[in-house]
PDB file of C-alpha atoms in Angstrom:
ATOM      1  CA  GLN A1489       0.004  -0.029   0.010  1.00 68.00           C
ATOM      2  CA  LYS A1490       1.531   3.252  -1.177  1.00 71.00           C
ATOM      3  CA  GLU A1491       1.486   5.845   1.607  1.00 90.00           C
ATOM      4  CA  VAL A1492       1.972   9.558   2.057  1.00 94.00           C
ATOM      5  CA  GLU A1493       2.415  10.754   5.594  1.00 95.00           C
ATOM      6  CA  GLN A1494       2.284  14.254   7.091  1.00 95.00           C
ATOM      7  CA  ASN A1495       2.287  15.705  10.548  1.00 85.00           C
ATOM      8  CA  SER A1496      -1.381  16.366  11.309  1.00 75.00           C
ATOM      9  CA  GLY A1497      -0.749  19.491  13.274  1.00 81.00           C
ATOM     10  CA  PRO A1498      -2.174  21.841  13.955  1.00 92.00           C
ATOM     11  CA  LEU A1499       0.901  23.903  13.274  1.00 96.00           C
ATOM     12  CA  SER A1500       0.793  27.447  14.678  1.00 97.00           C
ATOM     13  CA  VAL A1501       3.259  30.168  13.640  1.00 97.00           C
ATOM     14  CA  PRO A1502       3.240  33.925  14.253  1.00 98.00           C
ATOM     15  CA  GLU A1503       2.631  36.264  11.351  1.00 98.00           C
ATOM     16  CA  GLY A1504       5.872  36.942   9.469  1.00 98.00           C
ATOM     17  CA  ALA A1505       7.519  33.692  10.541  1.00 98.00           C
ATOM     18  CA  ILE A1506       8.526  30.762   8.357  1.00 98.00           C
ATOM     19  CA  ALA A1507       6.136  27.816   8.345  1.00 97.00           C
ATOM     20  CA  SER A1508       7.702  24.428   7.584  1.00 97.00           C
ATOM     21  CA  LEU A1509       5.477  21.566   6.449  1.00 97.00           C
ATOM     22  CA  ASN A1510       6.856  18.062   6.021  1.00 96.00           C
ATOM     23  CA  CYS A1511       5.905  14.979   4.085  1.00 97.00           C
ATOM     24  CA  THR A1512       7.281  11.525   3.628  1.00 96.00           C
ATOM     25  CA  TYR A1513       6.232   8.922   1.059  1.00 96.00           C
ATOM     26  CA  SER A1514       6.666   5.148   0.751  1.00 93.00           C
ATOM     27  CA  ASP A1515       6.933   4.539  -3.017  1.00 90.00           C
ATOM     28  CA  ARG A1516      10.552   5.023  -4.049  1.00 89.00           C
ATOM     29  CA  GLY A1517       9.531   5.073  -7.677  1.00 88.00           C
ATOM     30  CA  SER A1518       7.376   8.180  -7.356  1.00 90.00           C
ATOM     31  CA  GLN A1519       8.349  10.910  -9.809  1.00 89.00           C
ATOM     32  CA  SER A1520       5.966  13.813  -9.270  1.00 93.00           C
ATOM     33  CA  PHE A1521       5.233  15.719  -6.033  1.00 96.00           C
ATOM     34  CA  PHE A1522       2.640  18.363  -5.257  1.00 96.00           C
ATOM     35  CA  TRP A1523       1.494  20.633  -2.503  1.00 97.00           C
ATOM     36  CA  TYR A1524      -2.148  21.671  -2.290  1.00 97.00           C
ATOM     37  CA  ARG A1525      -3.769  24.278  -0.095  1.00 98.00           C
ATOM     38  CA  GLN A1526      -7.346  23.701   1.138  1.00 97.00           C
ATOM     39  CA  TYR A1527      -9.263  26.313   2.919  1.00 97.00           C
ATOM     40  CA  SER A1528     -12.097  25.108   5.202  1.00 94.00           C
ATOM     41  CA  GLY A1529     -15.149  24.194   3.110  1.00 91.00           C
ATOM     42  CA  LYS A1530     -13.296  24.682  -0.208  1.00 94.00           C
ATOM     43  CA  SER A1531     -11.686  22.353  -2.663  1.00 96.00           C
ATOM     44  CA  PRO A1532      -7.873  21.718  -2.806  1.00 96.00           C
ATOM     45  CA  GLU A1533      -5.854  24.166  -4.900  1.00 95.00           C
ATOM     46  CA  LEU A1534      -2.517  23.252  -6.403  1.00 95.00           C
ATOM     47  CA  ILE A1535       0.165  25.649  -5.191  1.00 96.00           C
ATOM     48  CA  MET A1536       3.473  23.791  -5.992  1.00 96.00           C
ATOM     49  CA  SER A1537       4.781  21.037  -8.164  1.00 95.00           C
ATOM     50  CA  ILE A1538       8.275  19.587  -7.963  1.00 96.00           C
ATOM     51  CA  TYR A1539       9.782  16.792 -10.008  1.00 95.00           C
ATOM     52  CA  SER A1540      13.565  16.798  -9.295  1.00 94.00           C
ATOM     53  CA  ASN A1541      15.721  16.825  -6.226  1.00 96.00           C
ATOM     54  CA  GLY A1542      16.457  20.219  -4.721  1.00 96.00           C
ATOM     55  CA  ASP A1543      14.516  23.380  -4.112  1.00 97.00           C
ATOM     56  CA  LYS A1544      11.907  25.090  -6.209  1.00 97.00           C
ATOM     57  CA  GLU A1545      10.803  28.612  -5.274  1.00 97.00           C
ATOM     58  CA  ASP A1546       7.605  30.437  -6.213  1.00 96.00           C
ATOM     59  CA  GLY A1547       7.057  33.767  -4.405  1.00 97.00           C
ATOM     60  CA  ARG A1548       6.899  33.063  -0.677  1.00 97.00           C
ATOM     61  CA  PHE A1549       6.718  29.287  -1.210  1.00 98.00           C
ATOM     62  CA  THR A1550       9.643  26.933  -1.516  1.00 98.00           C
ATOM     63  CA  ALA A1551       9.268  23.217  -2.143  1.00 98.00           C
ATOM     64  CA  GLN A1552      12.121  20.889  -1.300  1.00 98.00           C
ATOM     65  CA  LEU A1553      12.470  17.340  -2.560  1.00 97.00           C
ATOM     66  CA  ASN A1554      14.912  14.629  -1.425  1.00 96.00           C
ATOM     67  CA  LYS A1555      14.171  11.414  -3.290  1.00 95.00           C
ATOM     68  CA  ALA A1556      16.868   9.469  -1.483  1.00 94.00           C
ATOM     69  CA  SER A1557      15.218  10.232   1.838  1.00 95.00           C
ATOM     70  CA  GLN A1558      11.673  10.067   0.276  1.00 95.00           C
ATOM     71  CA  TYR A1559      10.991  13.420   1.763  1.00 95.00           C
ATOM     72  CA  VAL A1560       9.185  16.500   0.511  1.00 97.00           C
ATOM     73  CA  SER A1561       8.725  19.800   2.326  1.00 97.00           C
ATOM     74  CA  LEU A1562       7.042  23.146   1.834  1.00 98.00           C
ATOM     75  CA  LEU A1563       8.366  26.334   3.383  1.00 98.00           C
ATOM     76  CA  ILE A1564       6.190  29.429   3.559  1.00 98.00           C
ATOM     77  CA  ARG A1565       8.162  32.572   4.223  1.00 98.00           C
ATOM     78  CA  ASP A1566       6.668  35.699   5.787  1.00 98.00           C
ATOM     79  CA  SER A1567       3.550  33.717   6.802  1.00 98.00           C
ATOM     80  CA  GLN A1568       0.309  35.645   6.582  1.00 98.00           C
ATOM     81  CA  PRO A1569      -3.054  34.973   8.280  1.00 97.00           C
ATOM     82  CA  SER A1570      -4.417  34.259   4.805  1.00 97.00           C
ATOM     83  CA  ASP A1571      -2.062  31.258   4.691  1.00 98.00           C
ATOM     84  CA  SER A1572      -4.079  29.596   7.433  1.00 97.00           C
ATOM     85  CA  ALA A1573      -5.393  26.416   5.777  1.00 97.00           C
ATOM     86  CA  THR A1574      -4.772  22.701   5.508  1.00 97.00           C
ATOM     87  CA  TYR A1575      -1.805  21.749   3.290  1.00 97.00           C
ATOM     88  CA  LEU A1576      -1.953  18.495   1.444  1.00 97.00           C
ATOM     89  CA  CYS A1577       1.142  16.734   0.171  1.00 97.00           C
ATOM     90  CA  ALA A1578       0.522  14.588  -2.871  1.00 95.00           C
ATOM     91  CA  VAL A1579       2.651  12.066  -4.735  1.00 94.00           C
ATOM     92  CA  ARG A1580       1.983  10.793  -8.182  1.00 89.00           C
ATOM     93  CA  ASP A1581       2.911   7.439  -9.560  1.00 80.00           C
ATOM     94  CA  ASP A1582      -0.082   6.000 -11.441  1.00 79.00           C
ATOM     95  CA  LYS A1583      -2.692   7.941  -9.480  1.00 82.00           C
ATOM     96  CA  VAL A1584      -2.059  10.810  -7.077  1.00 87.00           C
ATOM     97  CA  ILE A1585      -1.932   9.731  -3.480  1.00 90.00           C
ATOM     98  CA  PHE A1586      -2.775  12.436  -1.019  1.00 94.00           C
ATOM     99  CA  GLY A1587      -1.476  12.756   2.525  1.00 94.00           C
ATOM    100  CA  PRO A1588      -3.839  13.427   5.378  1.00 94.00           C
ATOM    101  CA  GLY A1589      -2.920  17.116   5.439  1.00 95.00           C
ATOM    102  CA  THR A1590      -1.341  19.487   7.975  1.00 96.00           C
ATOM    103  CA  SER A1591      -3.455  22.210   9.455  1.00 96.00           C
ATOM    104  CA  LEU A1592      -1.543  25.572   9.557  1.00 97.00           C
ATOM    105  CA  SER A1593      -2.689  28.485  11.649  1.00 97.00           C
ATOM    106  CA  VAL A1594      -0.900  31.854  11.325  1.00 97.00           C
ATOM    107  CA  ILE A1595      -1.454  33.965  14.328  1.00 97.00           C
ATOM    108  CA  PRO A1596      -1.581  37.790  13.772  1.00 95.00           C
TER     109      PRO A1596
ATOM    110  CA  GLU B1463     -10.374  30.384 -14.481  1.00 55.00           C
ATOM    111  CA  ALA B1464     -12.132  27.233 -13.339  1.00 57.00           C
ATOM    112  CA  ASP B1465     -11.963  24.652 -16.123  1.00 91.00           C
ATOM    113  CA  ILE B1466     -13.746  21.897 -14.196  1.00 96.00           C
ATOM    114  CA  TYR B1467     -17.272  22.543 -13.127  1.00 96.00           C
ATOM    115  CA  GLN B1468     -19.441  20.800 -10.553  1.00 98.00           C
ATOM    116  CA  THR B1469     -23.168  21.224 -10.037  1.00 97.00           C
ATOM    117  CA  PRO B1470     -25.017  21.638  -7.848  1.00 97.00           C
ATOM    118  CA  ARG B1471     -22.787  23.438  -5.340  1.00 96.00           C
ATOM    119  CA  TYR B1472     -25.138  22.493  -2.491  1.00 97.00           C
ATOM    120  CA  LEU B1473     -27.858  19.840  -2.383  1.00 97.00           C
ATOM    121  CA  VAL B1474     -30.292  18.869   0.442  1.00 97.00           C
ATOM    122  CA  ILE B1475     -32.335  15.884  -0.414  1.00 97.00           C
ATOM    123  CA  GLY B1476     -34.610  13.352   1.311  1.00 97.00           C
ATOM    124  CA  THR B1477     -33.743   9.743   2.049  1.00 97.00           C
ATOM    125  CA  GLY B1478     -34.431   7.335  -0.750  1.00 96.00           C
ATOM    126  CA  LYS B1479     -34.115   9.889  -3.609  1.00 96.00           C
ATOM    127  CA  LYS B1480     -31.997   9.305  -6.677  1.00 97.00           C
ATOM    128  CA  ILE B1481     -29.422  12.025  -7.289  1.00 96.00           C
ATOM    129  CA  THR B1482     -26.770  12.755  -9.943  1.00 97.00           C
ATOM    130  CA  LEU B1483     -23.838  14.995  -9.206  1.00 98.00           C
ATOM    131  CA  GLU B1484     -22.500  16.589 -12.389  1.00 98.00           C
ATOM    132  CA  CYS B1485     -18.838  17.149 -13.265  1.00 98.00           C
ATOM    133  CA  SER B1486     -17.534  18.555 -16.551  1.00 98.00           C
ATOM    134  CA  GLN B1487     -14.104  19.732 -17.648  1.00 97.00           C
ATOM    135  CA  THR B1488     -13.024  21.670 -20.715  1.00 94.00           C
ATOM    136  CA  MET B1489      -9.320  20.747 -20.652  1.00 92.00           C
ATOM    137  CA  GLY B1490      -9.596  17.565 -22.699  1.00 92.00           C
ATOM    138  CA  HIS B1491      -8.217  15.460 -19.824  1.00 94.00           C
ATOM    139  CA  ASP B1492      -8.642  11.757 -20.130  1.00 94.00           C
ATOM    140  CA  LYS B1493      -8.266  11.079 -16.414  1.00 95.00           C
ATOM    141  CA  MET B1494     -11.017  12.080 -14.037  1.00 96.00           C
ATOM    142  CA  TYR B1495     -11.671  11.342 -10.393  1.00 96.00           C
ATOM    143  CA  TRP B1496     -14.296  11.511  -7.663  1.00 97.00           C
ATOM    144  CA  TYR B1497     -13.333  12.074  -4.066  1.00 96.00           C
ATOM    145  CA  GLN B1498     -15.367  12.099  -0.931  1.00 96.00           C
ATOM    146  CA  GLN B1499     -14.381  14.285   1.989  1.00 96.00           C
ATOM    147  CA  ASP B1500     -16.016  14.882   5.360  1.00 94.00           C
ATOM    148  CA  PRO B1501     -15.240  18.165   7.167  1.00 91.00           C
ATOM    149  CA  GLY B1502     -11.693  18.201   8.548  1.00 88.00           C
ATOM    150  CA  MET B1503     -11.018  14.740   7.263  1.00 91.00           C
ATOM    151  CA  GLU B1504      -8.906  13.187   4.511  1.00 92.00           C
ATOM    152  CA  LEU B1505      -9.735  12.888   0.841  1.00 94.00           C
ATOM    153  CA  HIS B1506     -10.978   9.476  -0.143  1.00 93.00           C
ATOM    154  CA  LEU B1507     -10.957   8.313  -3.766  1.00 93.00           C
ATOM    155  CA  ILE B1508     -14.224   6.674  -4.626  1.00 95.00           C
ATOM    156  CA  HIS B1509     -14.148   6.445  -8.464  1.00 96.00           C
ATOM    157  CA  TYR B1510     -11.878   7.182 -11.342  1.00 96.00           C
ATOM    158  CA  SER B1511     -11.798   6.983 -15.073  1.00 96.00           C
ATOM    159  CA  TYR B1512      -8.908   6.987 -17.568  1.00 95.00           C
ATOM    160  CA  GLY B1513     -11.037   7.645 -20.607  1.00 95.00           C
ATOM    161  CA  VAL B1514     -14.390   7.123 -22.325  1.00 96.00           C
ATOM    162  CA  ASN B1515     -16.134   3.898 -21.251  1.00 95.00           C
ATOM    163  CA  SER B1516     -13.455   3.329 -18.555  1.00 95.00           C
ATOM    164  CA  THR B1517     -14.495   3.491 -14.891  1.00 96.00           C
ATOM    165  CA  GLU B1518     -12.964   1.957 -11.759  1.00 95.00           C
ATOM    166  CA  LYS B1519     -13.773   1.928  -8.101  1.00 94.00           C
ATOM    167  CA  GLY B1520     -11.423   3.780  -5.819  1.00 91.00           C
ATOM    168  CA  ASP B1521      -9.945   2.973  -2.415  1.00 85.00           C
ATOM    169  CA  LEU B1522     -13.086   3.767  -0.447  1.00 85.00           C
ATOM    170  CA  SER B1523     -16.074   1.584  -1.016  1.00 81.00           C
ATOM    171  CA  SER B1524     -19.048   3.645  -2.197  1.00 85.00           C
ATOM    172  CA  GLU B1525     -22.643   2.893  -3.118  1.00 90.00           C
ATOM    173  CA  SER B1526     -22.454   5.452  -5.843  1.00 94.00           C
ATOM    174  CA  THR B1527     -21.894   4.711  -9.531  1.00 95.00           C
ATOM    175  CA  VAL B1528     -20.277   6.679 -12.328  1.00 97.00           C
ATOM    176  CA  SER B1529     -20.280   6.796 -16.102  1.00 97.00           C
ATOM    177  CA  ARG B1530     -17.962   8.231 -18.757  1.00 97.00           C
ATOM    178  CA  ILE B1531     -19.736   8.453 -22.048  1.00 97.00           C
ATOM    179  CA  ARG B1532     -17.981  11.633 -23.098  1.00 96.00           C
ATOM    180  CA  THR B1533     -14.433  12.747 -22.279  1.00 96.00           C
ATOM    181  CA  GLU B1534     -15.565  16.009 -20.693  1.00 96.00           C
ATOM    182  CA  HIS B1535     -18.340  14.569 -18.560  1.00 97.00           C
ATOM    183  CA  PHE B1536     -18.092  12.334 -15.456  1.00 98.00           C
ATOM    184  CA  PRO B1537     -21.331  12.249 -13.506  1.00 98.00           C
ATOM    185  CA  LEU B1538     -21.794  10.447 -10.150  1.00 97.00           C
ATOM    186  CA  THR B1539     -25.139   8.847  -9.255  1.00 96.00           C
ATOM    187  CA  LEU B1540     -26.671   7.674  -6.002  1.00 95.00           C
ATOM    188  CA  GLU B1541     -29.726   5.479  -6.670  1.00 95.00           C
ATOM    189  CA  SER B1542     -31.122   5.784  -3.192  1.00 95.00           C
ATOM    190  CA  ALA B1543     -29.661   8.467  -0.937  1.00 95.00           C
ATOM    191  CA  ARG B1544     -29.143   7.865   2.730  1.00 95.00           C
ATOM    192  CA  PRO B1545     -28.033  10.109   5.608  1.00 96.00           C
ATOM    193  CA  SER B1546     -24.672   8.211   5.600  1.00 95.00           C
ATOM    194  CA  HIS B1547     -24.057   9.701   2.127  1.00 96.00           C
ATOM    195  CA  THR B1548     -23.913  13.239   3.629  1.00 97.00           C
ATOM    196  CA  SER B1549     -20.467  14.557   2.649  1.00 96.00           C
ATOM    197  CA  GLN B1550     -18.616  16.751   0.232  1.00 97.00           C
ATOM    198  CA  TYR B1551     -17.982  15.271  -3.166  1.00 97.00           C
ATOM    199  CA  LEU B1552     -15.028  16.576  -5.135  1.00 97.00           C
ATOM    200  CA  CYS B1553     -14.391  15.936  -8.832  1.00 98.00           C
ATOM    201  CA  ALA B1554     -10.877  16.293 -10.322  1.00 96.00           C
ATOM    202  CA  SER B1555      -9.128  15.847 -13.606  1.00 96.00           C
ATOM    203  CA  THR B1556      -5.504  15.671 -14.726  1.00 92.00           C
ATOM    204  CA  GLY B1557      -3.273  15.642 -17.788  1.00 85.00           C
ATOM    205  CA  PHE B1558       0.325  14.914 -16.816  1.00 79.00           C
ATOM    206  CA  GLY B1559       0.709  17.033 -13.712  1.00 82.00           C
ATOM    207  CA  GLY B1560      -1.270  17.516 -10.597  1.00 86.00           C
ATOM    208  CA  TYR B1561      -5.019  17.358 -10.276  1.00 91.00           C
ATOM    209  CA  THR B1562      -7.379  20.260 -10.888  1.00 93.00           C
ATOM    210  CA  PHE B1563     -10.404  20.134  -8.616  1.00 96.00           C
ATOM    211  CA  GLY B1564     -13.852  21.426  -9.139  1.00 96.00           C
ATOM    212  CA  SER B1565     -15.591  23.479  -6.473  1.00 96.00           C
ATOM    213  CA  GLY B1566     -17.294  20.442  -4.993  1.00 97.00           C
ATOM    214  CA  THR B1567     -20.839  19.452  -4.167  1.00 97.00           C
ATOM    215  CA  ARG B1568     -21.877  19.531  -0.523  1.00 97.00           C
ATOM    216  CA  LEU B1569     -24.568  16.886  -0.153  1.00 97.00           C
ATOM    217  CA  THR B1570     -26.913  16.638   2.820  1.00 97.00           C
ATOM    218  CA  VAL B1571     -29.333  13.747   3.016  1.00 97.00           C
ATOM    219  CA  VAL B1572     -32.119  14.243   5.549  1.00 97.00           C
TER     220      VAL B1572
END
């Protein structure tokens, strides 16, 4: 059974701080990795995709991938209250497997 | 620019009624999916399709059924709704990257 694991949280950070979200996956053959943001009552929204080892930056978001360690992370710099949401890690092999999500709360 | 559409957005229906949740996408994606999600809980895959006339059950057993007669359309049907079917139903599609989700249908069976 292919698995994607995340810390369930909730993770609380003060406004302006860096939020660090972590994810591990079990299928060593996975090639595509995604981070989704889901606000309460809304559908998931794709915010980052990463396919190769290293860092990928997009505005305040940085995704990090380490395939040897089967580890994906998402850093949010200068966290804002509007970043408060559940963040889903997803790994694609045949289908996309979603993690359970980490709830992030940014405190003003 | 939502390219995947779900209707209705909200539905309250009585026990025993037949319902169809609509999902359509304009991206030409072959792969489409239905997820069920309760508030604050994980996404559960209930059905997927890799193309016209192709449908498969997902990881979570569901009493719903799906059809895929046209590439752009992937409706989900419940023949006899029950209160246990109360949930949010999310439709998604993909090309070669991540999934694009519709806005979801929040179903309440009373």
